[in-house]
Short mmCIF file of C-alpha atoms and ligand atoms in Angstrom, two decimals:
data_model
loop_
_atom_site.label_atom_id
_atom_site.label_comp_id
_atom_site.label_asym_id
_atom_site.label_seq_id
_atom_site.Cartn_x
_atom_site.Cartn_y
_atom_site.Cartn_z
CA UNK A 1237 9.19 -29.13 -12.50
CA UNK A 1238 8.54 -26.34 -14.71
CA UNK A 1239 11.15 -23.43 -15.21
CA UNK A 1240 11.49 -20.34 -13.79
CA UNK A 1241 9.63 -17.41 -14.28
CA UNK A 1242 10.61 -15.03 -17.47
CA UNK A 1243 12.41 -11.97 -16.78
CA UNK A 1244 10.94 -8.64 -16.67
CA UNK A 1245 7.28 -9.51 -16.12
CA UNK A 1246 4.60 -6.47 -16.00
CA UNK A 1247 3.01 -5.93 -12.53
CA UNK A 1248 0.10 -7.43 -12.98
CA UNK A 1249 1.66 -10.68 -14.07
CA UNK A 1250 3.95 -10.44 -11.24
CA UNK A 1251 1.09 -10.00 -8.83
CA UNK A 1252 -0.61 -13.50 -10.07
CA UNK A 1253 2.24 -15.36 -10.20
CA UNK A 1254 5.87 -13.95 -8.63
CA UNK A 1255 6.80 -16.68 -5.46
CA UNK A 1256 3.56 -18.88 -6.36
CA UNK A 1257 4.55 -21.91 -8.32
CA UNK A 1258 1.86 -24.70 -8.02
CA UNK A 1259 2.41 -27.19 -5.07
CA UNK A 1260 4.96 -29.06 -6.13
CA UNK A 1261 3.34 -31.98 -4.18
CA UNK A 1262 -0.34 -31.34 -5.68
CA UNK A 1263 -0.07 -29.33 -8.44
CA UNK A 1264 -2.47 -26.74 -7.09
CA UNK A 1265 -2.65 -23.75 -8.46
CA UNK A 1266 -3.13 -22.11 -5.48
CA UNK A 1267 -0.97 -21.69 -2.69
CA UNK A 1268 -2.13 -24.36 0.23
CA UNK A 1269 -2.91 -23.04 3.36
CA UNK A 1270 -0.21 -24.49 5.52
CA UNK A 1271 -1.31 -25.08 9.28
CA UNK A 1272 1.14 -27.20 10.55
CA UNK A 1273 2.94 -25.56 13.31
CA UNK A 1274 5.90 -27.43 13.37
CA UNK A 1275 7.85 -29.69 10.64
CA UNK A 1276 9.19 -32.88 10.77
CA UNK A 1277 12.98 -33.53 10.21
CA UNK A 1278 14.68 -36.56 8.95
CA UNK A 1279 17.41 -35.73 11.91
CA UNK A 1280 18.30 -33.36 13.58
CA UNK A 1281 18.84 -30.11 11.92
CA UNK A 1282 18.25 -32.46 8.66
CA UNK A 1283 15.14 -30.48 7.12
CA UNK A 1284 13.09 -29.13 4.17
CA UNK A 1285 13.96 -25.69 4.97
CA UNK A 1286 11.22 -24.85 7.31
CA UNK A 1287 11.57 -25.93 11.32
CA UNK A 1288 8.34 -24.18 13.21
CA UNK A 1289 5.92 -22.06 11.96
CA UNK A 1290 7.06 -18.39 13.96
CA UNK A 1291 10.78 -18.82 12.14
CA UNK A 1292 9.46 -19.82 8.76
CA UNK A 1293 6.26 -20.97 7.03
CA UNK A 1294 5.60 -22.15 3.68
CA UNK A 1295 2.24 -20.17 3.16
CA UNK A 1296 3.94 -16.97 4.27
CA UNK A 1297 7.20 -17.71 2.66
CA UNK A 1298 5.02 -17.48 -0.70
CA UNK A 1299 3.40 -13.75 0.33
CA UNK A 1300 7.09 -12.70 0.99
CA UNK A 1301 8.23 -13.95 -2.25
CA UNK A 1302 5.72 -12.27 -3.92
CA UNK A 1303 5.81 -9.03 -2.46
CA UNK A 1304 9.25 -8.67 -2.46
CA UNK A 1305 8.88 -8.89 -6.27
CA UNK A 1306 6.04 -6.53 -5.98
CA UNK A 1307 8.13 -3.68 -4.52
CA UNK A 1308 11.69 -4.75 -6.62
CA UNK A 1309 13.47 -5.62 -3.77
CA UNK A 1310 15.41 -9.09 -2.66
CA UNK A 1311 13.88 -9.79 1.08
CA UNK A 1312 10.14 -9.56 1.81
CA UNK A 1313 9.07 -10.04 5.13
CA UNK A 1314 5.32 -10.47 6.94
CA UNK A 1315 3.82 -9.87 9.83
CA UNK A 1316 1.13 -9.88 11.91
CA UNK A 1317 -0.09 -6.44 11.41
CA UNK A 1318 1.49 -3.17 9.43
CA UNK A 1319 1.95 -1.90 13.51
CA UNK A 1320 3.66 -5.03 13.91
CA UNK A 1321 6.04 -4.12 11.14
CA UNK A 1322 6.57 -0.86 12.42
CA UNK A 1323 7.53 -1.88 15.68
CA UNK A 1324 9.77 -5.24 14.21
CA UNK A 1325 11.88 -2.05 12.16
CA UNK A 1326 12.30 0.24 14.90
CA UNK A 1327 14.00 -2.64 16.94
CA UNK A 1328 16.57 -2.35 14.38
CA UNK A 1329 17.66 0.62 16.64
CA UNK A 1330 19.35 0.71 20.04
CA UNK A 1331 18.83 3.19 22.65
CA UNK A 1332 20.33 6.47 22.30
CA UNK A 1333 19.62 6.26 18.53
CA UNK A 1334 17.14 8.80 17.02
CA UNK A 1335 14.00 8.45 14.37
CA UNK A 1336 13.37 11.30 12.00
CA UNK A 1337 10.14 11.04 11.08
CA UNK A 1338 7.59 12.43 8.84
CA UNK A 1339 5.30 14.80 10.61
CA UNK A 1340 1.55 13.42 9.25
CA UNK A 1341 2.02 9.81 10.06
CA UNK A 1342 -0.74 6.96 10.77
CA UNK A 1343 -1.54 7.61 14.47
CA UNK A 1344 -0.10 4.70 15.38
CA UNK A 1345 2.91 4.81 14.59
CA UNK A 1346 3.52 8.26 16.22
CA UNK A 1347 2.09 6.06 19.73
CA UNK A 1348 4.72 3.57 18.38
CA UNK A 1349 7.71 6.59 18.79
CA UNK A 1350 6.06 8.26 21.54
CA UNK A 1351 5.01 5.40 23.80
CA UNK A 1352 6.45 2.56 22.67
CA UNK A 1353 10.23 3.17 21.68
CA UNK A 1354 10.97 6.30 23.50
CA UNK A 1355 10.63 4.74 27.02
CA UNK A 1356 13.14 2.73 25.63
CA UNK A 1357 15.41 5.20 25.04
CA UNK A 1358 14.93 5.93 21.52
CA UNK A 1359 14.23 9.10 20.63
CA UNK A 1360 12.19 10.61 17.60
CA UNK A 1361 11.48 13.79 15.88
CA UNK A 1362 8.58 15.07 13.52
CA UNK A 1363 9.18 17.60 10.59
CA UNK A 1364 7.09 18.16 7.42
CA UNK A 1365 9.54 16.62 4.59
CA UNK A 1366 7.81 18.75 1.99
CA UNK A 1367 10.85 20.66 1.32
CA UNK A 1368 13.43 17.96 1.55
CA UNK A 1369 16.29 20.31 2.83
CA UNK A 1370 14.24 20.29 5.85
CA UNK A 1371 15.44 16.47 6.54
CA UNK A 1372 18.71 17.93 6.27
CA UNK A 1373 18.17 20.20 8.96
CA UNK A 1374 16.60 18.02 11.13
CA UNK A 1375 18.93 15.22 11.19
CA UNK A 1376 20.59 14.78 14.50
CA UNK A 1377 24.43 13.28 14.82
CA UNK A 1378 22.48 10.07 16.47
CA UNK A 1379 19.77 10.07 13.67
CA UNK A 1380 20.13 6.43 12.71
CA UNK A 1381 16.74 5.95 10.75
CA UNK A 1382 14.29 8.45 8.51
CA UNK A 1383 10.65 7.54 7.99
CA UNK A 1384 7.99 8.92 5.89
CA UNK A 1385 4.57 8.22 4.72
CA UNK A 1386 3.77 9.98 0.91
CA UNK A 1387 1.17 10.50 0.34
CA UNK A 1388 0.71 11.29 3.87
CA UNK A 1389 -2.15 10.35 6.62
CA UNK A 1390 -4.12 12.14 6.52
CA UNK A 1391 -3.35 15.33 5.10
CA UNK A 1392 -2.01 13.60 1.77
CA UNK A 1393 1.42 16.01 1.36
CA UNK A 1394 3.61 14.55 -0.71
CA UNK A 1395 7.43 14.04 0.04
CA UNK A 1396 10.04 13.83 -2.35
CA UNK A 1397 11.34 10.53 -1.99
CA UNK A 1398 14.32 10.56 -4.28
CA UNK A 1399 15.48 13.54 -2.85
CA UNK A 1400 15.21 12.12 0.86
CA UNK A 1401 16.57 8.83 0.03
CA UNK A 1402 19.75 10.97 -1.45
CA UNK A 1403 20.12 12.42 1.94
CA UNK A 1404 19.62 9.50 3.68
CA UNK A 1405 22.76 7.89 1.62
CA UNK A 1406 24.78 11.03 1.91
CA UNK A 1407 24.20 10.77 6.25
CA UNK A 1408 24.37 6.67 6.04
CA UNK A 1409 21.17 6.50 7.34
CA UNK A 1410 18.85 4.01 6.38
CA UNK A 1411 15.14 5.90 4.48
CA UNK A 1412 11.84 3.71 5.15
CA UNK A 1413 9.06 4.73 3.61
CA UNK A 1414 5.64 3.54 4.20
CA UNK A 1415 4.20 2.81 1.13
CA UNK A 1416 0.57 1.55 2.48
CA UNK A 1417 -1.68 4.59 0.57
CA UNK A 1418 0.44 4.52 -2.84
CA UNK A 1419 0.89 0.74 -3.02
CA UNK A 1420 3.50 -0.61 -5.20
CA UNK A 1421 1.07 -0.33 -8.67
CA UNK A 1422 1.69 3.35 -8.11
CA UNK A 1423 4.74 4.27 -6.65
CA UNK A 1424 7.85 2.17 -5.95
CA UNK A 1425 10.02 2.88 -3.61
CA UNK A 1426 13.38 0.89 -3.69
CA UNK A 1427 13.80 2.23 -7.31
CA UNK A 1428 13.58 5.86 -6.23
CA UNK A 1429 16.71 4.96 -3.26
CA UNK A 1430 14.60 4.27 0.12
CA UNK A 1431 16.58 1.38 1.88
CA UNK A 1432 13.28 -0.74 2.64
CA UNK A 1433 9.09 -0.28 1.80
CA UNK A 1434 7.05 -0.92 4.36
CA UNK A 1435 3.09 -1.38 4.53
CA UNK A 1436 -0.29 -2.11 6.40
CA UNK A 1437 -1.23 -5.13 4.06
CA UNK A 1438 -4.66 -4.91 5.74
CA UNK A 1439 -5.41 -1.60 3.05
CA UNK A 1440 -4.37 -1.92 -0.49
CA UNK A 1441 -2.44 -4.85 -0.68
CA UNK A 1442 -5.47 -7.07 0.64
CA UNK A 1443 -8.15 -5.06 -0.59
CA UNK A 1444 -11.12 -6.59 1.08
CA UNK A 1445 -11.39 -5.24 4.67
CA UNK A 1446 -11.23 -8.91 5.87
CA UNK A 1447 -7.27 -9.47 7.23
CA UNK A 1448 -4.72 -7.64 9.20
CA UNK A 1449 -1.43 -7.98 8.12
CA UNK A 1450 2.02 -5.89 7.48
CA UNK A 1451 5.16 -6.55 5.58
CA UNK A 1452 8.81 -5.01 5.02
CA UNK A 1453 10.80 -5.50 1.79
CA UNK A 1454 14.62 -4.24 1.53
CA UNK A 1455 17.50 -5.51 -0.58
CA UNK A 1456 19.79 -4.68 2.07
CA UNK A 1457 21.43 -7.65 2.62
CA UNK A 1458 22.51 -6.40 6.58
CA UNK A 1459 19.15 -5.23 7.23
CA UNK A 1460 17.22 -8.17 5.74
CA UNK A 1461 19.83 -10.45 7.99
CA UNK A 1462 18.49 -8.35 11.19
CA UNK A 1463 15.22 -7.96 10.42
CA UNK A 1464 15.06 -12.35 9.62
CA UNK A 1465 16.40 -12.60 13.29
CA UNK A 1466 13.74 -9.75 14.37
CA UNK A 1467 10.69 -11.24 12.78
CA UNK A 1468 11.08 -14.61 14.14
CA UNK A 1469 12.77 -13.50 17.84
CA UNK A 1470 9.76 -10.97 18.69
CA UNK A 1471 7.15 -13.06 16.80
CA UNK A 1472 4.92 -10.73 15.74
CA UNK A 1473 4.21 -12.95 12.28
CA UNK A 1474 0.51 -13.52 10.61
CA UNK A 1475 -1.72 -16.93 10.56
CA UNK A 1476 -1.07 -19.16 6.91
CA UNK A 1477 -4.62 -18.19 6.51
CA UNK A 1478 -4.01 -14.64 6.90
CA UNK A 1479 -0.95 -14.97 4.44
CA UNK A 1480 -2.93 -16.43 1.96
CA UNK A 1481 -6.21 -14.03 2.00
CA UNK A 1482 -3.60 -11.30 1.11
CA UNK A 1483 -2.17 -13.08 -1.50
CA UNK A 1484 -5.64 -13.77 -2.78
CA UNK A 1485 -6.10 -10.15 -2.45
CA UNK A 1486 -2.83 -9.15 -4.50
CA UNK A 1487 -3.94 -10.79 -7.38
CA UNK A 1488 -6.39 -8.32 -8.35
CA UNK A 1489 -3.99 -5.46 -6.71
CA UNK A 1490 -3.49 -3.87 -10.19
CA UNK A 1491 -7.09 -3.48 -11.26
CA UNK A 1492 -8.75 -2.65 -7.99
CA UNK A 1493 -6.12 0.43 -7.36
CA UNK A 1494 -6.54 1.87 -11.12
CA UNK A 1495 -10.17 2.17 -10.83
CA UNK A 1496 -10.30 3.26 -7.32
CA UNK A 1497 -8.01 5.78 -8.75
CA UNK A 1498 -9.99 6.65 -11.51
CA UNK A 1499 -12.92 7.10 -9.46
CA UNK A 1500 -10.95 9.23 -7.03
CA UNK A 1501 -10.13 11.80 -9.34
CA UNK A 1502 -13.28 12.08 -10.93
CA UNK A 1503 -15.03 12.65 -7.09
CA UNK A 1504 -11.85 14.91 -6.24
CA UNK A 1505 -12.94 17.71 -9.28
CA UNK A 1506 -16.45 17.32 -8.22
CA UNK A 1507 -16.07 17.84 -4.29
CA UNK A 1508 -13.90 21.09 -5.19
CA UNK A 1509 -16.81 22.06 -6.73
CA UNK A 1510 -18.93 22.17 -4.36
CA UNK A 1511 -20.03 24.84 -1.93
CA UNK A 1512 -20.39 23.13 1.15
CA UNK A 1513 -16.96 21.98 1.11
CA UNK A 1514 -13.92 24.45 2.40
CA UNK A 1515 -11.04 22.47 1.11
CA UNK A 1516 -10.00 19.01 -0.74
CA UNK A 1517 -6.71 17.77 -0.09
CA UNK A 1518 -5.46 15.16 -3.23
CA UNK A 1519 -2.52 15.11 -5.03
CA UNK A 1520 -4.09 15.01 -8.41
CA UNK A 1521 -5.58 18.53 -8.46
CA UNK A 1522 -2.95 20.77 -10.04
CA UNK A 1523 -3.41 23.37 -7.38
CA UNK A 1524 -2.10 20.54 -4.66
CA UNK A 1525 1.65 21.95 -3.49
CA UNK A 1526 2.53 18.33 -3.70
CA UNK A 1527 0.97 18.18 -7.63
CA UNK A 1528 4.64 17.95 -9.68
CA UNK A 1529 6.56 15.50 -7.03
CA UNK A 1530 3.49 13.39 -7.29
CA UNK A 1531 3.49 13.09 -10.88
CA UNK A 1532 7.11 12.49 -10.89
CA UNK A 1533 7.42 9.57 -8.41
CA UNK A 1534 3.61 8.31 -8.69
CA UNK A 1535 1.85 6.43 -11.60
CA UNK A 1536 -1.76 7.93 -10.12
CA UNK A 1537 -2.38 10.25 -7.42
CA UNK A 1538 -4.29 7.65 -5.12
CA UNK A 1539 -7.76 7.44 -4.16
CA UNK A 1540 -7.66 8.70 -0.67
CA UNK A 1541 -9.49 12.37 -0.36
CA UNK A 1542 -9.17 14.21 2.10
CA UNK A 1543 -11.54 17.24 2.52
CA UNK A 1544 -12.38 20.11 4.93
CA UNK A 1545 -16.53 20.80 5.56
CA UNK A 1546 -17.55 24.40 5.83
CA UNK A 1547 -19.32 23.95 9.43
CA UNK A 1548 -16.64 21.61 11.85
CA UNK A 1549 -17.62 18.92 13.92
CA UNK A 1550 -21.40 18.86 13.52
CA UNK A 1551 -21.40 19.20 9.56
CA UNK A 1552 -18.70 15.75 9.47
CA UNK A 1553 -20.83 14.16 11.75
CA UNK A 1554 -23.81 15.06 10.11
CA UNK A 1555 -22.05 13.55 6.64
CA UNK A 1556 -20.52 10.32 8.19
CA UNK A 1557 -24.18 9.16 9.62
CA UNK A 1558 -26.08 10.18 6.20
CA UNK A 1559 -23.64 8.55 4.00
CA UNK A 1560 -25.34 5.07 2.78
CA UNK A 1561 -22.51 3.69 1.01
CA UNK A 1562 -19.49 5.12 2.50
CA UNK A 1563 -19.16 3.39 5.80
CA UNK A 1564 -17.83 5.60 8.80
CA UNK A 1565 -15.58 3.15 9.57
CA UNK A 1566 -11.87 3.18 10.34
CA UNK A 1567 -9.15 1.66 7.78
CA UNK A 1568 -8.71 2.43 4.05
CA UNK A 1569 -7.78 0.60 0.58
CA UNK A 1570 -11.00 -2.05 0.68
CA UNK A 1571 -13.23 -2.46 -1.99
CA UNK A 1572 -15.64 -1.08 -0.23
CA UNK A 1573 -15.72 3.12 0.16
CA UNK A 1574 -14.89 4.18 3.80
CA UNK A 1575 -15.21 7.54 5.60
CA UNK A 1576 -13.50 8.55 9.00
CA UNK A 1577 -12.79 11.10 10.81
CA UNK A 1578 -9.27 11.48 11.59
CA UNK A 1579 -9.28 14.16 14.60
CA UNK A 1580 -11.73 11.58 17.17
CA UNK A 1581 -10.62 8.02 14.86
CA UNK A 1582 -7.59 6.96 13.39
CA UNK A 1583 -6.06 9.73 14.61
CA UNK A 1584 -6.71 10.43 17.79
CA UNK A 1585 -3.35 9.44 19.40
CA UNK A 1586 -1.77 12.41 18.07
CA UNK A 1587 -1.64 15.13 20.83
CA UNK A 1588 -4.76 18.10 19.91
CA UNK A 1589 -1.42 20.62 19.68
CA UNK A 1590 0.26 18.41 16.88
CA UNK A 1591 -3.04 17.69 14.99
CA UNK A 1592 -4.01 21.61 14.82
CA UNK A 1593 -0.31 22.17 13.70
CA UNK A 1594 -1.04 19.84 10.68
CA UNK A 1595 -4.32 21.07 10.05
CA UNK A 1596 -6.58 17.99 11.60
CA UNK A 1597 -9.25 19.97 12.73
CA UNK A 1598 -12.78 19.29 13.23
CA UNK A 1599 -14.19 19.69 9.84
CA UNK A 1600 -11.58 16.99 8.55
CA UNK A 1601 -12.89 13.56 6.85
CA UNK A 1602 -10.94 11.18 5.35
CA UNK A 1603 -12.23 9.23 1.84
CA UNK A 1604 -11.26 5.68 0.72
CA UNK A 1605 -12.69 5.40 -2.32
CA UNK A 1606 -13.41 1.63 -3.39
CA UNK A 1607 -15.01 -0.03 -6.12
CA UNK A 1608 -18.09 0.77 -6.31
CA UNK A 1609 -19.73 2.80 -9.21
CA UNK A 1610 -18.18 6.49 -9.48
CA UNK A 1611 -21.69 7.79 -9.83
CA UNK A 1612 -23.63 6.24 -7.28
CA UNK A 1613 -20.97 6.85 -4.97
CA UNK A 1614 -20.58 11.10 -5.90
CA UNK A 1615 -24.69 10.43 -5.20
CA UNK A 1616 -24.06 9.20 -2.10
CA UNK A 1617 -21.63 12.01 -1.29
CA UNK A 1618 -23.51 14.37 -2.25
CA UNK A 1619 -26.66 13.48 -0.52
CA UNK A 1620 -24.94 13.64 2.89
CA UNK A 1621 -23.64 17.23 1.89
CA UNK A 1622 -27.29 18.17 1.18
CA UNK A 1623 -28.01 16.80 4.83
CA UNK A 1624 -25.40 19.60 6.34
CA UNK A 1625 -27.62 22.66 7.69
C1 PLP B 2171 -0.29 4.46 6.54
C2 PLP B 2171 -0.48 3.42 7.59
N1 PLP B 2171 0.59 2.79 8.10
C3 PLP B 2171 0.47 1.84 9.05
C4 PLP B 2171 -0.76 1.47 9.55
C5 PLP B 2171 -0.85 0.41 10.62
O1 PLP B 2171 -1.29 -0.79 10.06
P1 PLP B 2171 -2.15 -1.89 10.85
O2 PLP B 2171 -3.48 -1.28 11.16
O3 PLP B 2171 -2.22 -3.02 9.86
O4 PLP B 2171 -1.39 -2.24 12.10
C6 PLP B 2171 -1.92 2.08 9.05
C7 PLP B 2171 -3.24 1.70 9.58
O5 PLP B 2171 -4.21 2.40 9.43
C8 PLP B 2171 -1.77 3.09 8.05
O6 PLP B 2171 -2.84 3.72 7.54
#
């Protein structure tokens, strides 16, 4: 048996290695796929620490070890999907309770609030956290929960996420933040106050378009408690094999999202550039309103653009079917580049008032920019622009 780690590994070190020691049994160096649905005891309640698979499994135990070192916090939990994550945390609440939430959030998780948890009697609100007094003013005396997304989906705003989690602490409410489009090589969350991180492994995290997963990490030793008893009484936890693809995909975590970053900002100067484009939306451009927060609690802006065509619907459509390497395809964070359009894809569960309110219009396409070559891919982009009448 080998000892433990050293203290205060880099990232990318972390990212290889943080909850992965080899098979004790083999000596693999790579975390075994574990099937078995149920374990065998040597009596009753006499066991190895794991029981059946939906309470606790060795493969996933290994992802949750290693991104709860990831984000710097204690507990790390997985599950089935980021939605599924979503919906495990707002259990935490009981009805009557209240959600503040950031006002650009993934689609689904305003359906989550809207149709899901407010049948159930638990109510939520939407304000832009730009200005953080505004979370101030918008807390409620049942507000038991504040979530945000920065950057945002899809607009990419920026919320100040020290300042929110100070507000949360002064209230006693717990801050959440969705970390899915910053990932933890860029921007960490638990260090800047926010009670727990949570994120759509499925983007980032895995990298390669090819599992659906989500997770939750807290050091909050009451929360982790509840959500331990949530995860494994609602069930919604991923396959070992999905487990380990993500972990497969964190190893490379580091490198894929610095030169997906890289490559971002290079396409973001370019597309600002160019006439046939109204607007681009990413944090890195100094004339974003978002610009100084995001160089404060970010490493790199991101690689998600977002941009506005000159021309609405028909000039994004024409762009998402002439693009050859971006795919029009819904999702983000995958080594491959992806192009959607928010308003009729990802998200189209917002109500049309709410979208025009955060400026989702028809002209609006999402970027994920992967790993391809920065020039063939600004060719790419640029050839579908010249397609637009
Ligand atoms: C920011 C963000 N959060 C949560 C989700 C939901 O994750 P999943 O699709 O894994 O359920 C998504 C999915 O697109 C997302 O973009």
């Amino acid at each position: 048996m080998k000892d433990a780690l050293p203290e205060n590994l880099a990232f990318d070190t972390l990212a290889i290695h943080a909850g992965l020691a080899p098979d004790p049994l083999s000596g693999a160096v790579m975390t075994p796929i574990v099937l078995a649905s149920t374990f065998a005891q040597d009596g009753p309640g006499n066991h190895k620490g794991y029981e059946y698979s939906r309470s606790g499994n060795p493969t996933r135990a290994a992802l949750e070890a290693n991104l709860a070192a990831l984000e710097g916090g204690r507990h790390g939990f997985a599950f089935a999907s980021g939605s599924a994550a979503t919906t495990t945390m707002m259990h935490t609440l009981r009805p009557g309770e209240h959600v503040l939430s950031g006002d650009d959030v993934y689609g689904g998780t305003f359906r989550c609030l809207d149709k899901v948890m407010g049948p159930m009697g638990i109510a939520s609100s939407f304000v832009d956290m730009s200005e953080p007094a505004a979370v101030r003013a918008a807390i409620q005396p049942n507000t038991r929960l504040i979530w945000l997304e920065t950057p945002t989906n899809p607009m990419l705003k920026i919320f100040d996420i020290a300042a929110i989690a100070a507000i949360g602490k002064e209230h006693g409410i717990p801050v959440v933040v969705d970390n899915t489009f910053a990932t933890p090589v860029l921007q960490r969350p638990l260090a800047l106050g926010a009670t727990a991180v949570m994120h759509s492994t499925t983007k980032y995290i895995n990298g390669h378009s090819d599992a659906v997963g989500g997770a939750i990490v807290t050091s909050d030793a009451a929360l982790a408690e509840r959500l331990a008893f949530l995860q494994n009484a609602i069930g919604a936890i991923p396959s070992p094999f999905d487990c380990y693809m993500v972990l497969r995909g964190i190893k490379t975590l580091g490198v894929r999202v610095r030169q997906q970053c890289a490559s971002a900002a290079k396409i973001a100067e370019r597309l600002v550039a160019h006439g046939k484009i109204a607007k681009v939306h990413y944090p890195g451009l100094a004339s974003h309103p978002g610009h100084a927060v995001a160089a404060r609690q970010m490493k790199a802006p991101g690689a998600m653009i977002t941009v506005v065509l000159h021309g609405g619907l028909p000039a994004a459509s024409t762009f998402l079917r002439t693009m050859r390497l971006f795919a029009c395809a819904e999702s983000l964070g995958g080594v491959e580049s992806l192009a959607e359009h928010p308003a009729i894809m990802t998200h189209a569960s917002v109500p049309p008032e709410a979208r025009k309110k955060l400026g989702i219009d028809d002209g609006l396409v999402r970027l994920s920019v992967g790993l391809e070559d920065a020039e063939d891919l600004w060719a790419d982009i640029e050839h579908a622009l010249a397609a637009i009448g």
